[in-house]
């Protein structure tokens, strides 16, 4: 019995000592303290730049100088904006151009159009008057006219009333002159000549005022029409003259400069107002650079084409510009939607321009 009690007491002592040892064993503490980290990893990530995608639509095909210059403009704007702008250029009229393209702008689409100034004239008709016949002898006179209060008032009117902001009126692609069988120097020399014109009231009225007989037909038909004696010549730029090989049919190029081929760059005021001041500056500056590139290359190409035409036996002739300007005066009275007296107002500004050049 004593032996049993001794064993039991020893067993209780062992269990008691084991329990005391368990209380002394350290227990790992739970903590909510954030482990130390590199400061750079705790910064709030930068907000991504919001990209504005803008469509640029034009009728010019890829190998025409205006389209070539526009590629440079689009690339420069996209790069300078640092990703905030993405202009996408569509050439060759694959997207709406002309009247349809201008409607996109009026509706406030994210759209820029590079198209003839005459499409601005659908909203403010006097744009057609300032690009009317025989007004300018050179590009500089035209550029100066676009800076006059007369034209600036048109830009303000179309912006205020139709939501069209005009970024540029200066993307020229050449004067149109006469390619004929006989030289022309004054309006009397045009009498009896059948001259092809595009289907346009302005062109029809202009050739009539010059003394010729306007014949509307598709341009591709003109080569055979000259050979067959249906027409006596066509009107167009130096580059058209060489590019269509009309020099094989007619050898006289009379520099009437009766109409100027020029495009406007237009954008919706709704889109414009969504742009930051920096983005607006980028657009204005790069389209201005593109205009100058287009101008320089056009002048260069015209000079090169003139030499090539001379090598083909073409003779160039100057004309009596003042006589043709006076003859063309009635054209400015044939459009009822032009502001009365617009022709005289244009002449006043033109005289100031000539005096300062």
mmCIF file with all atom_site columns, C-alpha atoms in Angstrom, residues 127-205:
data_model
loop_
_atom_site.group_PDB
_atom_site.id
_atom_site.type_symbol
_atom_site.label_atom_id
_atom_site.label_alt_id
_atom_site.label_comp_id
_atom_site.label_asym_id
_atom_site.label_entity_id
_atom_site.label_seq_id
_atom_site.pdbx_PDB_ins_code
_atom_site.Cartn_x
_atom_site.Cartn_y
_atom_site.Cartn_z
_atom_site.occupancy
_atom_site.B_iso_or_equiv
_atom_site.pdbx_formal_charge
_atom_site.auth_seq_id
_atom_site.auth_comp_id
_atom_site.auth_asym_id
_atom_site.auth_atom_id
_atom_site.pdbx_PDB_model_num
ATOM 1  C CA . UNK A 1 127 ? -15.956 82.450 -98.463  1.00 0.00 ? 127 UNK A CA 1
ATOM 2  C CA . UNK A 1 128 ? -16.606 81.676 -102.132 1.00 0.00 ? 128 UNK A CA 1
ATOM 3  C CA . UNK A 1 129 ? -16.326 85.354 -102.984 1.00 0.00 ? 129 UNK A CA 1
ATOM 4  C CA . UNK A 1 130 ? -12.839 85.747 -101.460 1.00 0.00 ? 130 UNK A CA 1
ATOM 5  C CA . UNK A 1 131 ? -11.664 82.770 -103.521 1.00 0.00 ? 131 UNK A CA 1
ATOM 6  C CA . UNK A 1 132 ? -13.351 84.127 -106.662 1.00 0.00 ? 132 UNK A CA 1
ATOM 7  C CA . UNK A 1 133 ? -11.731 84.589 -110.083 1.00 0.00 ? 133 UNK A CA 1
ATOM 8  C CA . UNK A 1 134 ? -8.696  86.759 -110.851 1.00 0.00 ? 134 UNK A CA 1
ATOM 9  C CA . UNK A 1 135 ? -8.323  88.230 -107.396 1.00 0.00 ? 135 UNK A CA 1
ATOM 10 C CA . UNK A 1 136 ? -4.745  87.183 -106.727 1.00 0.00 ? 136 UNK A CA 1
ATOM 11 C CA . UNK A 1 137 ? -1.561  87.231 -108.769 1.00 0.00 ? 137 UNK A CA 1
ATOM 12 C CA . UNK A 1 138 ? 0.399   85.152 -106.280 1.00 0.00 ? 138 UNK A CA 1
ATOM 13 C CA . UNK A 1 139 ? 0.061   83.116 -103.105 1.00 0.00 ? 139 UNK A CA 1
ATOM 14 C CA . UNK A 1 140 ? 1.224   85.964 -100.856 1.00 0.00 ? 140 UNK A CA 1
ATOM 15 C CA . UNK A 1 141 ? -1.674  88.174 -101.900 1.00 0.00 ? 141 UNK A CA 1
ATOM 16 C CA . UNK A 1 142 ? -4.103  85.404 -101.032 1.00 0.00 ? 142 UNK A CA 1
ATOM 17 C CA . UNK A 1 143 ? -2.449  84.716 -97.654  1.00 0.00 ? 143 UNK A CA 1
ATOM 18 C CA . UNK A 1 144 ? -2.611  88.427 -96.794  1.00 0.00 ? 144 UNK A CA 1
ATOM 19 C CA . UNK A 1 145 ? -6.317  88.543 -97.682  1.00 0.00 ? 145 UNK A CA 1
ATOM 20 C CA . UNK A 1 146 ? -7.017  85.691 -95.254  1.00 0.00 ? 146 UNK A CA 1
ATOM 21 C CA . UNK A 1 147 ? -5.621  87.875 -92.434  1.00 0.00 ? 147 UNK A CA 1
ATOM 22 C CA . UNK A 1 148 ? -7.854  90.873 -93.185  1.00 0.00 ? 148 UNK A CA 1
ATOM 23 C CA . UNK A 1 149 ? -10.734 91.887 -90.890  1.00 0.00 ? 149 UNK A CA 1
ATOM 24 C CA . UNK A 1 150 ? -13.075 90.981 -93.763  1.00 0.00 ? 150 UNK A CA 1
ATOM 25 C CA . UNK A 1 151 ? -12.112 87.311 -93.686  1.00 0.00 ? 151 UNK A CA 1
ATOM 26 C CA . UNK A 1 152 ? -11.577 87.169 -89.928  1.00 0.00 ? 152 UNK A CA 1
ATOM 27 C CA . UNK A 1 153 ? -15.188 88.292 -89.530  1.00 0.00 ? 153 UNK A CA 1
ATOM 28 C CA . UNK A 1 154 ? -16.249 85.318 -91.669  1.00 0.00 ? 154 UNK A CA 1
ATOM 29 C CA . UNK A 1 155 ? -14.240 82.988 -89.426  1.00 0.00 ? 155 UNK A CA 1
ATOM 30 C CA . UNK A 1 156 ? -15.955 84.415 -86.345  1.00 0.00 ? 156 UNK A CA 1
ATOM 31 C CA . UNK A 1 157 ? -19.404 84.172 -87.938  1.00 0.00 ? 157 UNK A CA 1
ATOM 32 C CA . UNK A 1 158 ? -19.041 80.516 -88.944  1.00 0.00 ? 158 UNK A CA 1
ATOM 33 C CA . UNK A 1 159 ? -17.702 79.693 -85.478  1.00 0.00 ? 159 UNK A CA 1
ATOM 34 C CA . UNK A 1 160 ? -20.459 81.503 -83.588  1.00 0.00 ? 160 UNK A CA 1
ATOM 35 C CA . UNK A 1 161 ? -23.393 80.422 -85.746  1.00 0.00 ? 161 UNK A CA 1
ATOM 36 C CA . UNK A 1 162 ? -22.406 76.924 -86.891  1.00 0.00 ? 162 UNK A CA 1
ATOM 37 C CA . UNK A 1 163 ? -19.769 75.656 -84.459  1.00 0.00 ? 163 UNK A CA 1
ATOM 38 C CA . UNK A 1 164 ? -17.059 75.424 -87.125  1.00 0.00 ? 164 UNK A CA 1
ATOM 39 C CA . UNK A 1 165 ? -13.620 76.595 -86.035  1.00 0.00 ? 165 UNK A CA 1
ATOM 40 C CA . UNK A 1 166 ? -11.313 77.390 -88.939  1.00 0.00 ? 166 UNK A CA 1
ATOM 41 C CA . UNK A 1 167 ? -7.731  76.440 -88.104  1.00 0.00 ? 167 UNK A CA 1
ATOM 42 C CA . UNK A 1 168 ? -6.332  77.412 -91.518  1.00 0.00 ? 168 UNK A CA 1
ATOM 43 C CA . UNK A 1 169 ? -7.387  78.716 -94.920  1.00 0.00 ? 169 UNK A CA 1
ATOM 44 C CA . UNK A 1 170 ? -3.895  78.445 -96.396  1.00 0.00 ? 170 UNK A CA 1
ATOM 45 C CA . UNK A 1 171 ? -3.331  74.906 -97.674  1.00 0.00 ? 171 UNK A CA 1
ATOM 46 C CA . UNK A 1 172 ? -2.858  75.845 -101.337 1.00 0.00 ? 172 UNK A CA 1
ATOM 47 C CA . UNK A 1 173 ? -2.320  73.400 -104.171 1.00 0.00 ? 173 UNK A CA 1
ATOM 48 C CA . UNK A 1 174 ? -1.828  75.746 -107.113 1.00 0.00 ? 174 UNK A CA 1
ATOM 49 C CA . UNK A 1 175 ? -3.381  78.316 -109.420 1.00 0.00 ? 175 UNK A CA 1
ATOM 50 C CA . UNK A 1 176 ? -5.399  77.252 -112.430 1.00 0.00 ? 176 UNK A CA 1
ATOM 51 C CA . UNK A 1 177 ? -4.455  78.665 -115.836 1.00 0.00 ? 177 UNK A CA 1
ATOM 52 C CA . UNK A 1 178 ? -5.190  78.028 -119.512 1.00 0.00 ? 178 UNK A CA 1
ATOM 53 C CA . UNK A 1 179 ? -3.804  75.157 -121.636 1.00 0.00 ? 179 UNK A CA 1
ATOM 54 C CA . UNK A 1 180 ? -4.756  75.966 -125.220 1.00 0.00 ? 180 UNK A CA 1
ATOM 55 C CA . UNK A 1 181 ? -3.734  75.651 -128.857 1.00 0.00 ? 181 UNK A CA 1
ATOM 56 C CA . UNK A 1 182 ? -3.204  79.404 -129.191 1.00 0.00 ? 182 UNK A CA 1
ATOM 57 C CA . UNK A 1 183 ? -1.665  81.837 -126.678 1.00 0.00 ? 183 UNK A CA 1
ATOM 58 C CA . UNK A 1 184 ? -3.877  84.087 -124.573 1.00 0.00 ? 184 UNK A CA 1
ATOM 59 C CA . UNK A 1 185 ? -2.936  87.479 -123.180 1.00 0.00 ? 185 UNK A CA 1
ATOM 60 C CA . UNK A 1 186 ? -6.261  89.359 -122.889 1.00 0.00 ? 186 UNK A CA 1
ATOM 61 C CA . UNK A 1 187 ? -9.998  88.542 -122.736 1.00 0.00 ? 187 UNK A CA 1
ATOM 62 C CA . UNK A 1 188 ? -10.439 89.126 -126.459 1.00 0.00 ? 188 UNK A CA 1
ATOM 63 C CA . UNK A 1 189 ? -8.118  86.192 -127.156 1.00 0.00 ? 189 UNK A CA 1
ATOM 64 C CA . UNK A 1 190 ? -10.640 83.852 -125.504 1.00 0.00 ? 190 UNK A CA 1
ATOM 65 C CA . UNK A 1 191 ? -13.448 84.669 -127.904 1.00 0.00 ? 191 UNK A CA 1
ATOM 66 C CA . UNK A 1 192 ? -14.765 81.547 -129.638 1.00 0.00 ? 192 UNK A CA 1
ATOM 67 C CA . UNK A 1 193 ? -12.611 79.111 -127.663 1.00 0.00 ? 193 UNK A CA 1
ATOM 68 C CA . UNK A 1 194 ? -14.328 76.031 -126.263 1.00 0.00 ? 194 UNK A CA 1
ATOM 69 C CA . UNK A 1 195 ? -12.795 75.392 -122.851 1.00 0.00 ? 195 UNK A CA 1
ATOM 70 C CA . UNK A 1 196 ? -13.506 72.380 -120.691 1.00 0.00 ? 196 UNK A CA 1
ATOM 71 C CA . UNK A 1 197 ? -14.700 73.156 -117.144 1.00 0.00 ? 197 UNK A CA 1
ATOM 72 C CA . UNK A 1 198 ? -15.812 70.972 -114.209 1.00 0.00 ? 198 UNK A CA 1
ATOM 73 C CA . UNK A 1 199 ? -19.512 70.959 -113.404 1.00 0.00 ? 199 UNK A CA 1
ATOM 74 C CA . UNK A 1 200 ? -19.522 74.142 -111.333 1.00 0.00 ? 200 UNK A CA 1
ATOM 75 C CA . UNK A 1 201 ? -21.395 77.421 -111.616 1.00 0.00 ? 201 UNK A CA 1
ATOM 76 C CA . UNK A 1 202 ? -18.332 79.379 -110.514 1.00 0.00 ? 202 UNK A CA 1
ATOM 77 C CA . UNK A 1 203 ? -16.138 77.833 -113.213 1.00 0.00 ? 203 UNK A CA 1
ATOM 78 C CA . UNK A 1 204 ? -18.842 78.230 -115.859 1.00 0.00 ? 204 UNK A CA 1
ATOM 79 C CA . UNK A 1 205 ? -19.406 81.895 -115.031 1.00 0.00 ? 205 UNK A CA 1
#
